[in-house]
Amino acid sequence: MTQEQEKNTGVVISIAKYRDCVEAEKWPDVANNKDGFGNMKWTKLYELQERKSSRFLCKIHNAQDNRLLALFAGRISANDSDGARVSIDFIERHRDATEIKGHVIVIALKYAYTLCDLFMFDFVKLLNPAPGLLSTYKAEMPDWIYTEHRKYSYLMAPVQHT
C-alpha cells in the first residue's frame, strides 16, 4: 500500500453537526452525474431532527483530515404500523469522495441493522431508494420487499437477531 492510499483508508462515523449540513449543501451539483439523488437540503433535515430522540443524522468523514465524505439520516420507530423498525431516509456522498464510493450505502444500512439488533426491532427500511442503486441496496438487505405507496417507495427487510 502506498503512503497516499494509507492516508485515505480510515473513516469515522459520528453525529452530524449543523456546520456539516451547511458544508454538504455547498457540494457540487450532481443532478446529472450520479445514479443516486444529490444536493439535499441537509440544514432543513438537521432542523427537523435536531431535538427528536427518534431521529438521527450521521456523518462519515476522513479520519486523517476530517474531510466530510457523506451524510445519512433516518429514524427509529418502535411503534410503526409495519413493525418496530429503523429507517434510513436520506443518504448522500460527496461527488469527489471516491474512496468510499459504493460503501456509504453499506455503512448506513449496517448502522440501521445494528440499531435494530440493539433495540430488538423487527425491520430495516430504506425510504425512496434511488432507482439506479436498487441492486446495490437489495444486495445489502436479505429477504427484502419492495413497496410503492402513494408518492413514496421503500425497501424493507426483516432483521435476524444475534
mmCIF file of C-alpha atoms in Angstrom:
data_model
loop_
_atom_site.group_PDB
_atom_site.id
_atom_site.type_symbol
_atom_site.label_atom_id
_atom_site.label_comp_id
_atom_site.label_asym_id
_atom_site.label_seq_id
_atom_site.Cartn_x
_atom_site.Cartn_y
_atom_site.Cartn_z
ATOM 1 C CA MET A 1 0.000 0.000 0.000
ATOM 2 C CA THR A 2 1.382 3.412 -0.926
ATOM 3 C CA GLN A 3 1.566 6.253 1.573
ATOM 4 C CA GLU A 4 -1.207 8.051 -0.328
ATOM 5 C CA GLN A 5 -3.511 5.015 -0.128
ATOM 6 C CA GLU A 6 -2.711 4.506 3.547
ATOM 7 C CA LYS A 7 -3.524 8.147 4.281
ATOM 8 C CA ASN A 8 -7.046 7.730 2.888
ATOM 9 C CA THR A 9 -8.012 4.409 4.474
ATOM 10 C CA GLY A 10 -9.671 5.493 7.711
ATOM 11 C CA VAL A 11 -13.186 6.818 8.059
ATOM 12 C CA VAL A 12 -15.156 7.810 11.137
ATOM 13 C CA ILE A 13 -18.915 7.761 11.611
ATOM 14 C CA SER A 14 -20.282 10.291 14.074
ATOM 15 C CA ILE A 15 -23.262 12.503 14.766
ATOM 16 C CA ALA A 16 -23.512 15.309 12.200
ATOM 17 C CA LYS A 17 -23.482 18.892 13.373
ATOM 18 C CA TYR A 18 -25.204 21.861 11.760
ATOM 19 C CA ARG A 19 -21.925 23.035 10.196
ATOM 20 C CA ASP A 20 -21.589 19.640 8.459
ATOM 21 C CA CYS A 21 -25.017 20.153 6.895
ATOM 22 C CA VAL A 22 -24.087 23.658 5.747
ATOM 23 C CA GLU A 23 -20.922 22.249 4.175
ATOM 24 C CA ALA A 24 -22.872 19.450 2.441
ATOM 25 C CA GLU A 25 -25.261 21.952 0.881
ATOM 26 C CA LYS A 26 -22.236 23.530 -0.847
ATOM 27 C CA TRP A 27 -21.228 20.265 -2.502
ATOM 28 C CA PRO A 28 -21.075 20.366 -6.327
ATOM 29 C CA ASP A 29 -24.310 19.850 -8.235
ATOM 30 C CA VAL A 30 -24.654 16.183 -9.134
ATOM 31 C CA ALA A 31 -28.063 16.168 -10.779
ATOM 32 C CA ASN A 32 -26.723 14.614 -13.989
ATOM 33 C CA ASN A 33 -23.637 12.844 -12.660
ATOM 34 C CA LYS A 34 -24.773 10.086 -10.286
ATOM 35 C CA ASP A 35 -27.091 7.099 -10.055
ATOM 36 C CA GLY A 36 -28.495 8.370 -6.765
ATOM 37 C CA PHE A 37 -30.020 11.570 -5.506
ATOM 38 C CA GLY A 38 -27.964 14.581 -4.537
ATOM 39 C CA ASN A 39 -27.936 18.177 -3.398
ATOM 40 C CA MET A 40 -30.287 17.547 -0.498
ATOM 41 C CA LYS A 41 -31.377 20.245 1.920
ATOM 42 C CA TRP A 42 -29.358 18.964 4.857
ATOM 43 C CA THR A 43 -29.791 22.066 7.048
ATOM 44 C CA LYS A 44 -33.564 21.647 6.839
ATOM 45 C CA LEU A 45 -33.227 17.954 7.687
ATOM 46 C CA TYR A 46 -30.979 18.856 10.622
ATOM 47 C CA GLU A 47 -33.540 21.313 11.962
ATOM 48 C CA LEU A 48 -36.353 18.750 11.615
ATOM 49 C CA GLN A 49 -34.493 16.107 13.600
ATOM 50 C CA GLU A 50 -32.443 18.255 15.968
ATOM 51 C CA ARG A 51 -34.338 17.647 19.213
ATOM 52 C CA LYS A 52 -36.076 14.383 18.376
ATOM 53 C CA SER A 53 -34.611 11.333 20.051
ATOM 54 C CA SER A 54 -36.222 9.090 17.437
ATOM 55 C CA ARG A 55 -34.188 10.615 14.582
ATOM 56 C CA PHE A 56 -30.507 10.511 13.724
ATOM 57 C CA LEU A 57 -28.228 12.309 11.273
ATOM 58 C CA CYS A 58 -24.727 10.915 10.882
ATOM 59 C CA LYS A 59 -21.649 11.985 9.009
ATOM 60 C CA ILE A 60 -18.870 9.927 7.534
ATOM 61 C CA HIS A 61 -15.570 11.760 7.486
ATOM 62 C CA ASN A 62 -11.943 11.035 6.733
ATOM 63 C CA ALA A 63 -10.060 10.047 9.891
ATOM 64 C CA GLN A 64 -6.863 11.787 8.817
ATOM 65 C CA ASP A 65 -8.000 15.214 7.632
ATOM 66 C CA ASN A 66 -11.613 15.262 8.930
ATOM 67 C CA ARG A 67 -12.914 15.882 5.388
ATOM 68 C CA LEU A 68 -16.689 15.375 5.175
ATOM 69 C CA LEU A 69 -17.394 12.472 2.823
ATOM 70 C CA ALA A 70 -21.091 11.671 3.272
ATOM 71 C CA LEU A 71 -24.222 12.140 5.367
ATOM 72 C CA PHE A 72 -27.113 9.826 6.137
ATOM 73 C CA ALA A 73 -30.262 10.330 8.188
ATOM 74 C CA GLY A 74 -33.073 8.215 9.489
ATOM 75 C CA ARG A 75 -35.367 7.385 12.348
ATOM 76 C CA ILE A 76 -36.089 4.783 14.973
ATOM 77 C CA SER A 77 -39.760 3.755 15.188
ATOM 78 C CA ALA A 78 -40.760 1.419 17.997
ATOM 79 C CA ASN A 79 -44.477 1.517 17.193
ATOM 80 C CA ASP A 80 -44.729 1.805 13.423
ATOM 81 C CA SER A 81 -47.718 0.239 11.683
ATOM 82 C CA ASP A 82 -45.430 -2.214 9.883
ATOM 83 C CA GLY A 83 -43.471 -3.197 12.997
ATOM 84 C CA ALA A 84 -40.635 -1.827 15.086
ATOM 85 C CA ARG A 85 -38.020 -0.613 12.634
ATOM 86 C CA VAL A 86 -35.058 1.604 11.863
ATOM 87 C CA SER A 87 -35.383 3.608 8.646
ATOM 88 C CA ILE A 88 -32.716 5.177 6.512
ATOM 89 C CA ASP A 89 -34.449 8.141 4.902
ATOM 90 C CA PHE A 90 -31.600 10.085 3.240
ATOM 91 C CA ILE A 91 -28.090 9.243 2.013
ATOM 92 C CA GLU A 92 -25.670 11.465 0.123
ATOM 93 C CA ARG A 93 -21.986 11.110 -0.710
ATOM 94 C CA HIS A 94 -19.783 13.986 -1.813
ATOM 95 C CA ARG A 95 -19.134 13.569 -5.527
ATOM 96 C CA ASP A 96 -15.359 13.678 -5.018
ATOM 97 C CA ALA A 97 -15.297 11.165 -2.126
ATOM 98 C CA THR A 98 -14.386 8.342 -4.474
ATOM 99 C CA GLU A 99 -12.582 6.401 -1.745
ATOM 100 C CA ILE A 100 -15.963 5.455 -0.250
ATOM 101 C CA LYS A 101 -17.993 5.156 -3.446
ATOM 102 C CA GLY A 102 -20.237 2.114 -3.073
ATOM 103 C CA HIS A 103 -19.613 1.941 0.670
ATOM 104 C CA VAL A 104 -21.881 4.690 2.035
ATOM 105 C CA ILE A 105 -24.957 2.568 1.385
ATOM 106 C CA VAL A 106 -23.344 -0.369 3.157
ATOM 107 C CA ILE A 107 -22.302 1.766 6.136
ATOM 108 C CA ALA A 108 -25.753 3.346 6.524
ATOM 109 C CA LEU A 109 -27.549 0.005 6.297
ATOM 110 C CA LYS A 110 -25.149 -1.697 8.721
ATOM 111 C CA TYR A 111 -25.794 1.184 11.135
ATOM 112 C CA ALA A 112 -29.549 0.556 10.796
ATOM 113 C CA TYR A 113 -29.166 -3.204 11.245
ATOM 114 C CA THR A 114 -27.000 -2.643 14.328
ATOM 115 C CA LEU A 115 -29.618 -0.347 15.890
ATOM 116 C CA CYS A 116 -32.343 -2.903 15.120
ATOM 117 C CA ASP A 117 -30.307 -5.627 16.763
ATOM 118 C CA LEU A 118 -29.587 -3.435 19.788
ATOM 119 C CA PHE A 119 -33.245 -2.483 20.317
ATOM 120 C CA MET A 120 -34.622 -5.873 19.182
ATOM 121 C CA PHE A 121 -36.561 -4.204 16.348
ATOM 122 C CA ASP A 122 -38.025 -6.236 13.511
ATOM 123 C CA PHE A 123 -37.182 -4.408 10.274
ATOM 124 C CA VAL A 124 -34.772 -2.156 8.419
ATOM 125 C CA LYS A 125 -36.495 0.178 5.991
ATOM 126 C CA LEU A 126 -34.906 2.250 3.224
ATOM 127 C CA LEU A 127 -37.105 5.103 2.059
ATOM 128 C CA ASN A 128 -37.180 6.174 -1.613
ATOM 129 C CA PRO A 129 -34.252 4.101 -2.864
ATOM 130 C CA ALA A 130 -32.536 5.651 -5.873
ATOM 131 C CA PRO A 131 -33.594 3.614 -8.932
ATOM 132 C CA GLY A 132 -30.033 3.443 -10.242
ATOM 133 C CA LEU A 133 -28.843 1.900 -6.979
ATOM 134 C CA LEU A 134 -31.631 -0.611 -6.288
ATOM 135 C CA SER A 135 -29.440 -3.635 -6.955
ATOM 136 C CA THR A 136 -26.823 -2.337 -4.504
ATOM 137 C CA TYR A 137 -29.425 -1.770 -1.796
ATOM 138 C CA LYS A 138 -31.029 -5.166 -2.356
ATOM 139 C CA ALA A 139 -27.664 -6.924 -2.065
ATOM 140 C CA GLU A 140 -27.276 -5.489 1.452
ATOM 141 C CA MET A 141 -30.831 -6.294 2.577
ATOM 142 C CA PRO A 142 -31.539 -10.048 2.663
ATOM 143 C CA ASP A 143 -35.194 -11.022 2.166
ATOM 144 C CA TRP A 144 -36.119 -7.501 1.029
ATOM 145 C CA ILE A 145 -39.599 -6.440 -0.024
ATOM 146 C CA TYR A 146 -40.042 -3.502 -2.414
ATOM 147 C CA THR A 147 -43.200 -1.426 -1.922
ATOM 148 C CA GLU A 148 -44.612 1.584 -3.737
ATOM 149 C CA HIS A 149 -47.059 3.563 -1.634
ATOM 150 C CA ARG A 150 -48.580 6.778 -2.987
ATOM 151 C CA LYS A 151 -45.643 9.046 -3.854
ATOM 152 C CA TYR A 152 -43.111 7.012 -1.857
ATOM 153 C CA SER A 153 -41.327 3.745 -2.364
ATOM 154 C CA TYR A 154 -39.274 1.741 0.058
ATOM 155 C CA LEU A 155 -37.312 -1.423 0.596
ATOM 156 C CA MET A 156 -37.904 -3.265 3.842
ATOM 157 C CA ALA A 157 -36.138 -6.332 5.199
ATOM 158 C CA PRO A 158 -36.524 -8.388 8.367
ATOM 159 C CA VAL A 159 -33.723 -8.413 10.918
ATOM 160 C CA GLN A 160 -32.247 -11.691 12.137
ATOM 161 C CA HIS A 161 -31.216 -11.090 15.751
ATOM 162 C CA THR A 162 -27.926 -12.429 17.063
#
